[in-house]
CSV table of C-alpha atoms in Angstrom, one decimal:
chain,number,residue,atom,x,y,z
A,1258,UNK,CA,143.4,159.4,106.6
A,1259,UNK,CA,140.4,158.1,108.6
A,1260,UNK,CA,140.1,156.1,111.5
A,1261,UNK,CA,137.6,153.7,112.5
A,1262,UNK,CA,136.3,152.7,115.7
A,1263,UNK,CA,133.8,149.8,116.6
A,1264,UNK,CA,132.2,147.7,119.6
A,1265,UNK,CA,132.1,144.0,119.6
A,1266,UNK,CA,131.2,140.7,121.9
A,1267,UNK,CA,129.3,141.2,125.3
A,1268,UNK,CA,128.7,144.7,126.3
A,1269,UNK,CA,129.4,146.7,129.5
A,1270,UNK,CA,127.9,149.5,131.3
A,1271,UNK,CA,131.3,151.1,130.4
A,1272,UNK,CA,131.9,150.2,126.8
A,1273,UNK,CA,130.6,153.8,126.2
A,1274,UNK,CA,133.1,154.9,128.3
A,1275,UNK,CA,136.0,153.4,126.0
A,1276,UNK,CA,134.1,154.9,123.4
A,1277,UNK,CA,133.9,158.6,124.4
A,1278,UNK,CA,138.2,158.0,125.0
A,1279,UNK,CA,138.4,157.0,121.8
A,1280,UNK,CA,136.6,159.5,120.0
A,1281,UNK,CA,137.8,162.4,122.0
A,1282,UNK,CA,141.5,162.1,122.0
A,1283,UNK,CA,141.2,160.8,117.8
A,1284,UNK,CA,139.3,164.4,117.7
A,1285,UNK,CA,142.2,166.2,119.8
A,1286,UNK,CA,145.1,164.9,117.5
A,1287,UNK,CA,143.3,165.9,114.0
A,1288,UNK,CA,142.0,162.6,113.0
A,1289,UNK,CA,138.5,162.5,110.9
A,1290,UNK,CA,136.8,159.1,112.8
A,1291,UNK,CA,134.1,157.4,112.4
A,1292,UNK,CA,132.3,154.8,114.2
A,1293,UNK,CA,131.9,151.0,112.7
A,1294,UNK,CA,127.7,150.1,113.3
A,1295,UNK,CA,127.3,147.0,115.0
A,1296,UNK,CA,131.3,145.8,115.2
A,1297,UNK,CA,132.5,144.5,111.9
A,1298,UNK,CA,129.1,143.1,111.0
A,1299,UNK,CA,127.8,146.4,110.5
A,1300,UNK,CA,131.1,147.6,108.7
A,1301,UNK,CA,130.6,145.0,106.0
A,1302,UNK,CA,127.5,146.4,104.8
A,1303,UNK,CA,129.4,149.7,104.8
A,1304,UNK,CA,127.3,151.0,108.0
A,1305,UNK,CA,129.0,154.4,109.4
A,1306,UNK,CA,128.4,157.1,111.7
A,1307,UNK,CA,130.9,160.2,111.1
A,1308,UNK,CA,131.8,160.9,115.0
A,1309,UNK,CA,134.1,163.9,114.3
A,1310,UNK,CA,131.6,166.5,115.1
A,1311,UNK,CA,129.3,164.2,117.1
A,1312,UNK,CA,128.1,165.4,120.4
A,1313,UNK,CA,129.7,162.4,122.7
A,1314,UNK,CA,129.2,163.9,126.5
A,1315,UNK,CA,126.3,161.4,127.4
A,1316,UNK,CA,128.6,158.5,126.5
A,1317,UNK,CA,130.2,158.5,130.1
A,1318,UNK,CA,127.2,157.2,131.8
A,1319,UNK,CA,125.4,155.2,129.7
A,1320,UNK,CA,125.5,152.0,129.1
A,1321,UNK,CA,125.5,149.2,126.9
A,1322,UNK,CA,127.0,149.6,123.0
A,1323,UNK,CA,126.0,153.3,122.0
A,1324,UNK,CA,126.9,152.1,118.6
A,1325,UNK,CA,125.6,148.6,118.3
A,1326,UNK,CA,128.0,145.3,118.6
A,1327,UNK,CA,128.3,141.7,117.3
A,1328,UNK,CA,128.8,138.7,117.6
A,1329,UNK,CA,131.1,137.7,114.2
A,1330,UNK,CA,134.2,136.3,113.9
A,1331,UNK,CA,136.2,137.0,110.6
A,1332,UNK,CA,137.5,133.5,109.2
A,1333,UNK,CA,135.7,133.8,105.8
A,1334,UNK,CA,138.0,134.8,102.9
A,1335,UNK,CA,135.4,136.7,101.1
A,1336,UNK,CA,134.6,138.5,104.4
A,1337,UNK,CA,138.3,139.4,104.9
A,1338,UNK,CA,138.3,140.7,101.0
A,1339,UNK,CA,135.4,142.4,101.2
A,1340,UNK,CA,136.7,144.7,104.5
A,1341,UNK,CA,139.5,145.4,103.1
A,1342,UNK,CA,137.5,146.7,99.7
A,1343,UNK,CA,136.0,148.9,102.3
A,1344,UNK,CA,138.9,150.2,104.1
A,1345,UNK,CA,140.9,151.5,101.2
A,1346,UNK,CA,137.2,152.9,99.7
A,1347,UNK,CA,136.6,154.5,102.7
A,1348,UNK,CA,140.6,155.1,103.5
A,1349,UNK,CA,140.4,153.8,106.6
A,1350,UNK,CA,143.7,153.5,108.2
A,1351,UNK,CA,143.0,153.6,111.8
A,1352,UNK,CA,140.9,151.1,113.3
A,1353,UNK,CA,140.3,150.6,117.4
A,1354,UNK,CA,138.2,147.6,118.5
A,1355,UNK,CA,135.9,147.4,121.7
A,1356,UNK,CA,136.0,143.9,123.1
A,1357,UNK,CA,136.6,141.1,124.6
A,1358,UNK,CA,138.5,137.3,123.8
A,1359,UNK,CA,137.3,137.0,120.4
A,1360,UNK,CA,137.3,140.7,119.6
A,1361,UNK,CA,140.7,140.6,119.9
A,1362,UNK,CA,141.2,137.9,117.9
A,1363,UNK,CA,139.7,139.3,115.5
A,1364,UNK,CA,141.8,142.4,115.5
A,1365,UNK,CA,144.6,140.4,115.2
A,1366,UNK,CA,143.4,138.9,112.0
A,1367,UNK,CA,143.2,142.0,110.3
A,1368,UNK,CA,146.2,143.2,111.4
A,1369,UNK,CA,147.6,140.2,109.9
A,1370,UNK,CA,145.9,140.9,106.6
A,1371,UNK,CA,147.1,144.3,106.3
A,1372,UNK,CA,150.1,143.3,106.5
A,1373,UNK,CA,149.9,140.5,104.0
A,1374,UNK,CA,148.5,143.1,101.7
A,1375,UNK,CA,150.5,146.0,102.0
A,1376,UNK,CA,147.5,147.9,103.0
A,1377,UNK,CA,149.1,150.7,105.9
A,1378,UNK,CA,146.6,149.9,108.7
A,1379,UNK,CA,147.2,150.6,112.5
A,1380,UNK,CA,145.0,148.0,114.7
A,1381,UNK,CA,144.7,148.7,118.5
A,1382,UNK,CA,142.5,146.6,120.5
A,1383,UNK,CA,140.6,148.4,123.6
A,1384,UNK,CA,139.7,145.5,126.5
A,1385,UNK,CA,136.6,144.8,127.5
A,1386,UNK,CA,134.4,142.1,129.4
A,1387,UNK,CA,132.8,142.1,132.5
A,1388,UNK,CA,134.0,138.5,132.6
A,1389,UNK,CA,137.8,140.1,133.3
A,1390,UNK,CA,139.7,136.9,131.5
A,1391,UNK,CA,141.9,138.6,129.2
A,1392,UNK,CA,145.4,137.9,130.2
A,1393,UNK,CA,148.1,140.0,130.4
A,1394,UNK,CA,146.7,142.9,131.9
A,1395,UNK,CA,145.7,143.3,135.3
A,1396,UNK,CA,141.9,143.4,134.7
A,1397,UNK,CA,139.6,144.8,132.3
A,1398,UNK,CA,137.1,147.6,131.8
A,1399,UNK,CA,133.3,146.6,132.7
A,1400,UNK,CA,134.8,144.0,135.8
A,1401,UNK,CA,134.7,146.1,138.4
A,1402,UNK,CA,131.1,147.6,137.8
A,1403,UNK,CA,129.7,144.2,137.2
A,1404,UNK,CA,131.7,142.9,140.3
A,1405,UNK,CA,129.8,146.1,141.7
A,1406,UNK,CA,126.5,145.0,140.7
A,1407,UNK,CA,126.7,141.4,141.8
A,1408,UNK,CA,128.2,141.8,145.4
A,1409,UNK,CA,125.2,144.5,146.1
A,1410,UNK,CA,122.9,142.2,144.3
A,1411,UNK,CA,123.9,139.0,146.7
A,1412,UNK,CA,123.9,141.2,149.7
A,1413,UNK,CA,120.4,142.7,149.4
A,1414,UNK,CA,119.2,139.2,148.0
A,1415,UNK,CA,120.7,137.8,151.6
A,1416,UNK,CA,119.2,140.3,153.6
A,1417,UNK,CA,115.3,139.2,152.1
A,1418,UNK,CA,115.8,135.6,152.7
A,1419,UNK,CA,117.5,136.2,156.2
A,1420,UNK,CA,114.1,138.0,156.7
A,1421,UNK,CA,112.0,134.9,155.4
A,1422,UNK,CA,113.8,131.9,156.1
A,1423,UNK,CA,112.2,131.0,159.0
A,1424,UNK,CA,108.8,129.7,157.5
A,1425,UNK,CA,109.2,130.3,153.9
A,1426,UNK,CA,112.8,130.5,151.5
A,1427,UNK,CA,115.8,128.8,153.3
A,1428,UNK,CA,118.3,128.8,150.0
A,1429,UNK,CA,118.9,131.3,147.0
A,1430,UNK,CA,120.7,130.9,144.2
A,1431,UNK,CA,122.1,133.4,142.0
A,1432,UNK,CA,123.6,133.0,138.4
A,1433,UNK,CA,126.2,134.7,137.6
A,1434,UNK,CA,127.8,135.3,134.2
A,1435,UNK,CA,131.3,133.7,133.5
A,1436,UNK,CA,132.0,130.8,130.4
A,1437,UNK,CA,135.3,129.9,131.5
A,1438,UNK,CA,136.3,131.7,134.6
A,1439,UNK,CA,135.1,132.7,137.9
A,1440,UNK,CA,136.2,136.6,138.0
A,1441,UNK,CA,132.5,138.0,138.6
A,1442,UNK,CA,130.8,135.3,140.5
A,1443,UNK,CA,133.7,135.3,143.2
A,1444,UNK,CA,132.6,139.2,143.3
A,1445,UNK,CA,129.3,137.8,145.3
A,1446,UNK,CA,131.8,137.3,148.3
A,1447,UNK,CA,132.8,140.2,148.5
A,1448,UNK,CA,129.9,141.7,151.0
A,1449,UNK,CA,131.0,139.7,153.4
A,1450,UNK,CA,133.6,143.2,154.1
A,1451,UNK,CA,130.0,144.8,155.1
A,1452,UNK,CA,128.6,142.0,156.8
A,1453,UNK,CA,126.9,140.1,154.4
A,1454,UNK,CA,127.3,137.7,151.1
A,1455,UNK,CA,127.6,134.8,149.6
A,1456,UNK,CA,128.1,131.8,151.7
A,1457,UNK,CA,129.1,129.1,148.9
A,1458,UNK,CA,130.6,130.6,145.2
A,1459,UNK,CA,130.8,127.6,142.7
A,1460,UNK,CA,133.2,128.8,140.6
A,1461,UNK,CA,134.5,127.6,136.9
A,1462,UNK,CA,137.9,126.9,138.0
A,1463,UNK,CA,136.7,124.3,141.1
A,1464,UNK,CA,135.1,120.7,139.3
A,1465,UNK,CA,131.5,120.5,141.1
A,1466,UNK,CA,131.4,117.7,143.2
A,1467,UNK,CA,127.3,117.2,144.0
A,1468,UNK,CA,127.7,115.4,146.9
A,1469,UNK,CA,129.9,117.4,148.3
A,1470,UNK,CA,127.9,120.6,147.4
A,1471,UNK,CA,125.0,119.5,148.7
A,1472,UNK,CA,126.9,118.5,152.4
A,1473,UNK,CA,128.7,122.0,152.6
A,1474,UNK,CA,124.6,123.7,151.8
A,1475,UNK,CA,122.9,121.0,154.5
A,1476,UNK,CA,125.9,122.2,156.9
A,1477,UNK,CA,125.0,126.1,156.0
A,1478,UNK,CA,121.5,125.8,156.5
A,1479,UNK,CA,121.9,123.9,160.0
A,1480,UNK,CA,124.0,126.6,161.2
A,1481,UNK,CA,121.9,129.2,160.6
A,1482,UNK,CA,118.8,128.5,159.0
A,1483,UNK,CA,119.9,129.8,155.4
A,1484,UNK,CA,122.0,129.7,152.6
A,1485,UNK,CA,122.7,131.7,149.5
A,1486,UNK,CA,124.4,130.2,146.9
A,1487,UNK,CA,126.6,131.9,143.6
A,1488,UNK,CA,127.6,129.8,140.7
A,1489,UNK,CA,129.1,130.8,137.5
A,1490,UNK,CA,127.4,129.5,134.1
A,1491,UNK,CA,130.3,128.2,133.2
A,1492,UNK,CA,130.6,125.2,136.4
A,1493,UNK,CA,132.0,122.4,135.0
A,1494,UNK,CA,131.8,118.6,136.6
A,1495,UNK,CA,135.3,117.3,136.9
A,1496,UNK,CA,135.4,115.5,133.1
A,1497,UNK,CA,135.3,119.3,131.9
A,1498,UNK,CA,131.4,119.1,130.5
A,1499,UNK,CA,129.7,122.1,131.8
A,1500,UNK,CA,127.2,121.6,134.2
A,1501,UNK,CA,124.3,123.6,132.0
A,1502,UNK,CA,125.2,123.7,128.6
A,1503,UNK,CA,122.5,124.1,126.7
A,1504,UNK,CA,123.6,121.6,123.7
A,1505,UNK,CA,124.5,124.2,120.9
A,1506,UNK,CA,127.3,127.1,120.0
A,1507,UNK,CA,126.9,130.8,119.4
A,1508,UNK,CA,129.0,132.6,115.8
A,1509,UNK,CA,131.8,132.3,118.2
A,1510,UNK,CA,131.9,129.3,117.9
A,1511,UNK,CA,131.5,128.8,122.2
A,1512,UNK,CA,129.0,126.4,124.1
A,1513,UNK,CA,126.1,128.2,124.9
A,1514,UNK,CA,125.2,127.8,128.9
A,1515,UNK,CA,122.1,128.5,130.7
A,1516,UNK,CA,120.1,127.6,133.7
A,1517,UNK,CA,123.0,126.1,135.5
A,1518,UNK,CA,120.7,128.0,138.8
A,1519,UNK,CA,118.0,125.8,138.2
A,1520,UNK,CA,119.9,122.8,138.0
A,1521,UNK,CA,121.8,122.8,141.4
A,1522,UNK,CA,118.3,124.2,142.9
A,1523,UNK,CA,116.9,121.2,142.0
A,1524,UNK,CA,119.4,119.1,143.2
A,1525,UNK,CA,118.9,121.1,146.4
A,1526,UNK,CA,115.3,120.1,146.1
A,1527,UNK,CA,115.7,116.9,145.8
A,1528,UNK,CA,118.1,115.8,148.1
A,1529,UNK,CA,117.5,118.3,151.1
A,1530,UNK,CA,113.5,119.1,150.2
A,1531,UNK,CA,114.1,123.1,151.0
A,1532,UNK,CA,112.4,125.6,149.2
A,1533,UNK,CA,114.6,127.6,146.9
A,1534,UNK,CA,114.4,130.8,145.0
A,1535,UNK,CA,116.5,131.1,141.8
A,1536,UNK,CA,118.1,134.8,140.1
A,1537,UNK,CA,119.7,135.1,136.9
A,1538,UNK,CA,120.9,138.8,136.4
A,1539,UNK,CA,121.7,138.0,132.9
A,1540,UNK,CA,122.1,141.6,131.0
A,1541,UNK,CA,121.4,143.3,134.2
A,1542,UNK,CA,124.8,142.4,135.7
A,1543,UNK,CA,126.8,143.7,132.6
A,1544,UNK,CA,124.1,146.8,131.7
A,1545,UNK,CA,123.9,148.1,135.4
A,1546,UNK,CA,125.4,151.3,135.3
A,1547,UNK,CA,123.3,153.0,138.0
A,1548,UNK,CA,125.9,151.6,140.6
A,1549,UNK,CA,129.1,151.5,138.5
A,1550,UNK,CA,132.5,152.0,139.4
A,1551,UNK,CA,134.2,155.2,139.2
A,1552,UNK,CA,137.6,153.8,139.3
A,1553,UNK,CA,136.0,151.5,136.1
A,1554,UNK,CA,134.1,154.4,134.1
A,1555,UNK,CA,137.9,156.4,134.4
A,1556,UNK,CA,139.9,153.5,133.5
A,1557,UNK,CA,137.7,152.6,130.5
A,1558,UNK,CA,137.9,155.9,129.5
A,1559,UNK,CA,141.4,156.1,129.4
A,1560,UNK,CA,142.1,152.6,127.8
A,1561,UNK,CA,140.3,154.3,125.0
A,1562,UNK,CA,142.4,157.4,124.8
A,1563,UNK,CA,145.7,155.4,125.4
A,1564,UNK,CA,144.5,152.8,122.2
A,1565,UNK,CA,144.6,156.3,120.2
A,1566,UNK,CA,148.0,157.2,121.7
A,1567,UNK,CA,149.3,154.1,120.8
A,1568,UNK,CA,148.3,154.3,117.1
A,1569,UNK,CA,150.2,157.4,117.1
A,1570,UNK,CA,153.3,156.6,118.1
A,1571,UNK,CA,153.1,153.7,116.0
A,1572,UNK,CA,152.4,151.2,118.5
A,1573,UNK,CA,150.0,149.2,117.0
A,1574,UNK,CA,149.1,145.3,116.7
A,1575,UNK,CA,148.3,145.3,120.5
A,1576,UNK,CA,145.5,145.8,122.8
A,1577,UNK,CA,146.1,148.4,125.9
A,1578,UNK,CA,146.9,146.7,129.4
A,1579,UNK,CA,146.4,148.0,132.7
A,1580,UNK,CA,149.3,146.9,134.8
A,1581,UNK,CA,148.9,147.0,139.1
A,1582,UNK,CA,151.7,149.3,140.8
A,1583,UNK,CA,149.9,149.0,144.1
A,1584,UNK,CA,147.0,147.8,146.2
A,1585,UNK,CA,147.4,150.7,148.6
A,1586,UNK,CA,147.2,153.1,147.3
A,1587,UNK,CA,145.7,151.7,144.1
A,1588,UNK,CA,147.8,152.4,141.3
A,1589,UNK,CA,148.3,150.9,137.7
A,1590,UNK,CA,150.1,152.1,134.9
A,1591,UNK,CA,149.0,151.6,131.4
A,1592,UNK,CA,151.2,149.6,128.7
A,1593,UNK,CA,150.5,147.0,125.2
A,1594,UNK,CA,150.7,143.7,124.8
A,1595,UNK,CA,150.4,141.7,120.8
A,1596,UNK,CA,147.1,141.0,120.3
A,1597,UNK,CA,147.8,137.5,119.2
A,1598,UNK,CA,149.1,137.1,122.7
A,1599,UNK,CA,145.7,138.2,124.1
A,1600,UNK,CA,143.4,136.8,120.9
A,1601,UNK,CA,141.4,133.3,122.5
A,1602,UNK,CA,143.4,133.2,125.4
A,1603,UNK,CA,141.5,133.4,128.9
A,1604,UNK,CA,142.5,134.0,132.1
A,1605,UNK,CA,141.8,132.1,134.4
A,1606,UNK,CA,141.2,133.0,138.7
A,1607,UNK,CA,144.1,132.0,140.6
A,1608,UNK,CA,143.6,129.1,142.9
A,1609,UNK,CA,145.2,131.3,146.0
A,1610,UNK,CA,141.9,133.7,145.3
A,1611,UNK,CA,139.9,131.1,146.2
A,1612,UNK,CA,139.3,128.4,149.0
A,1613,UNK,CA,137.1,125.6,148.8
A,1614,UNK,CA,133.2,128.2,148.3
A,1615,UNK,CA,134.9,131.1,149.6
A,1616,UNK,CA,137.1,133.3,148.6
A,1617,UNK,CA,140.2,134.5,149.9
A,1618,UNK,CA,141.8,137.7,151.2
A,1619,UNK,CA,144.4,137.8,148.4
A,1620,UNK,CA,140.8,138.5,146.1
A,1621,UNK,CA,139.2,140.8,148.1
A,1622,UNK,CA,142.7,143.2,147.9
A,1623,UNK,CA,142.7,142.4,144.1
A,1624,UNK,CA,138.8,143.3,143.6
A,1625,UNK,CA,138.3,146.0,146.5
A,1626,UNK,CA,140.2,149.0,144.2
A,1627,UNK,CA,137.7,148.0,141.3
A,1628,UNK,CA,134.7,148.9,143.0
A,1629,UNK,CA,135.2,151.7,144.4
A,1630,UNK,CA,133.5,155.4,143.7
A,1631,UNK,CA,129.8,155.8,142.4
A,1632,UNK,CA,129.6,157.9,139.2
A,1633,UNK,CA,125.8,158.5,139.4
A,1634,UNK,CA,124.2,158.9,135.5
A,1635,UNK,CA,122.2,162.3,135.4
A,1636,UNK,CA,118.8,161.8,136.8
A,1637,UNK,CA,115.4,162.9,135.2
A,1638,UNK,CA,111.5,161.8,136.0
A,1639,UNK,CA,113.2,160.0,138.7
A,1640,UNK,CA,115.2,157.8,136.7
A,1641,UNK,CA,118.3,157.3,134.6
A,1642,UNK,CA,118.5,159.9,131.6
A,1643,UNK,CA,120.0,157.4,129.5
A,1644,UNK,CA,120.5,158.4,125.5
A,1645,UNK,CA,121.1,156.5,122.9
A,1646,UNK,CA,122.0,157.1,118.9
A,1647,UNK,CA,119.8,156.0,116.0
A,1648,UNK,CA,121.7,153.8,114.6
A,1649,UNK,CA,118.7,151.6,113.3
C-alpha cells in the first residue's frame, strides 16, 4: 500500500514543515510515500515524486510549497473518475492534504468518493493558512509566523515614519492578507507589548464606516503627528461588499481583493490632504521564514506526523486540531475533527479580541504563545540557504 501526500491553497513559510512530519513518521511506520506535484492538479496528470528515500532535512526551514500547490477544487465528475483511476493504478491508499478552507473541502470529497466506491482510502487533512480561520482547532500552522512577520513589519515601518513625519510622511498603511477574517492583520497590534504598532487595525469582522475612519486617523495624527494604519483585504462596508474587490473570482470560486491600501489612502488624501505611503506584503507575509516562529515550525511539524498517526489507527476523514490547555504555560494538545465539519467553514475573530481599531488583551494572550522562538534557516553568502526540488 502507498500513501500519498500533497500541498494545496496559499502557502506558508511552514508548509514544509508539515511536510517533513509527514514524510518522516510515514517512513518510520513502513509506508512506501510519495508526494502529489502541485496538490491534486499535478496528481491528475499522474505527477509524482517517490519520497521514501528522499533526503527531507532542508524541509524544516524553508519555505513556501517544496512540492508545488494549487489552486483546484474537485467538483467535476470526470475529475473525480479520473483520480480515482489513478489511486487504484498507482494503489494509493493513504493520502494526507496540506491546506487550508477549500483544501479541506476537498479532502472531504474524496473521502466521500471512496466510500461511495468501495475503494479502501484513508484521507487525513493537515491545517494550514496563515489566515488562521479554520474552525475547530485552536489555530493553524503558518499564523503565528505570519502574525510574526507582520507585527515586526508594522513596528519597523512605525519607527521610519516616526522619524519623517515631521516634514514629509504623516500616515502609512499596510495591507495585510485576510478574505474573510481579521486573524493576521490584528497581529500588527501586537508591538504595542514593545512599544510600538499599529494605531488603527481595520479588520474584516468590523463594517468600515469612512467617516468615522477618517475622524479616529485626523484625531491620531493631531495627537501626535502620525498614524499607521492596518487593514485586512478583506474590509467590508456594512452591506457586506468588500471594500476592494477587484470584480472577478479565482478556481475557488472566492472574490478576488486587492488594493483595499490604496483605496482608504486615498480617502485619507482627499479628505485630510496628508501624504501617505502604502505597503502590501503580499507573499512576503506568508513566505517570510527568516523570522518564523519556533513554536509554529514544531507545531506544523507535528500536525504532519499526528495526520500519519491518525491514518494508522484508523482515524481518518478528519483534519488534525490543535486544542489550547493553557496560556501560561502554553500548552495544547492535539486531537481530529470531520473534515466536512472543517470543509468551507471560516472562523471568524472574536468580537472580545477586538475593540473599536485596537485590539484587546484577550488577543494578545491568544497570539503572544504563537510567536514566540526564532528558528533561524542555515545561513550561506550572507543569506538564507534555502533549497528547493525540481519538480518542473
Amino acid at each position: 500500500m502507498r500513501a500519498l501526500y500533497a500541498q494545496s491553497g496559499g502557502v506558508t513559510s511552514v508548509i514544509n514543515a508539515s511536510a517533513y512530519g509527514v514524510i518522516d513518521e510515514a517512513r518510520k511506520n513502513g509506508l512506501e510515500i510519495w508526494v502529489g506535484i502541485n496538490g491534486v492538479t499535478g496528481i491528475l496528470k499522474e505527477r509524482f515524486l517517490d519520497a521514501t528515500e528522499l533526503d527531507i532535512e532542508f524541509l524544516k526551514h524553508t519555505p513556501a510549497g517544496a512540492f508545488g500547490s494549487c489552486r483546484k477544487k474537485m467538483k467535476n465528475e470526470a475529475d473525480i473518475q479520473k483520480l480515482f483511476d489513478i489511486f487504484q493504478k498507482y494503489n494509493i491508499r493513504y493520502f494526507f492534504y496540506n491546506g487550508g478552507n477549500d483544501s479541506m473541502d476537498t479532502a472531504w470529497r474524496v473521502q466521500v468518493e471512496a466510500q461511495k466506491r468501495g475503494y479502501e482510502l484513508k484521507v487525513v487533512g493537515v491545517p494550514k493558512t496563515i489566515d488562521n480561520d479554520l474552525p475547530h482547532t485552536d489555530h493553524c500552522p503558518g499564523y503565528g509566523s505570519a502574525a510574526k512577520y507582520i507585527a515586526i513589519a508594522m513596528m519597523e515601518a512605525a519607527l521610519d515614519l516616526r522619524s519623517m513625519w515631521v516634514d514629509s510622511t504623516q500616515v502609512f498603511v499596510m495591507e495585510i492578507m485576510g478574505r474573510h477574517a481579521g486573524w493576521l492583520a490584528a497581529a500588527a497590534g501586537l508591538g504595542w507589548l514593545n512599544g510600538i504598532g499599529a494605531d488603527i487595525i481595520l479588520l474584516p469582522e468590523k463594517p468600515f464606516d469612512k467617516d468615522e475612519f477618517i475622524a479616529a486617523v485626523d484625531r491620531v495624527v493631531t495627537k501626535k503627528g502620525y498614524c499607521t494604519i492596518a487593514v485586512a483585504e478583506g474590509l467590508k462596508y456594512p452591506d457586506g461588499f468588500f471594500v476592494s474587490d477587484m470584480g472577478y473570482t479565482d478556481s475557488f470560486g472566492n472574490r478576488q481583493l486587492g488594493g483595499v491600501g490604496f483605496t482608504i489612502a486615498g480617502m485619507i488624501r482627499s479628505e485630510l490632504g496628508l501624504k501617505i505611503h502604502v505597503a502590501i506584503p503580499d507573499y512576503l507575509q506568508r513566505s517570510g521564514r527568516h523570522i518564523a516562529s519556533a513554536t509554529d515550525v514544531e507545531e506544523a511539524e507535528m500536525c504532519g506526523r499526528m495526520a500519519v498517526r491518525y491514518a494508522l489507527e484508523d482515524n481518518y476523514g478528519v483534519m488534525v486540531t490543535m486544542e489550547r490547555v493553557s496560556d501560561s504555560p502554553y500548552q495544547i494538545r492535539y486531537s481530529s475533527v470531520p473534515l466536512n465539519l472543517v470543509a468551507d467553514q471560516t472562523k471568524m475573530l472574536p468580537k472580545d479580541y477586538f475593540d473599536g481599531y485596537e485590539i484587546t488583551e484577550k488577543f494578545i494572550r491568544y497570539a503572544l504563545p504563537l510567536i514566540q522562538g526564532e528558528p533561524y534557516p542555515p545561513y550561506r553568502n550572507g543569506l538564507p540557504d534555502y533549497r528547493m526540488f525540481d519538480i518542473g
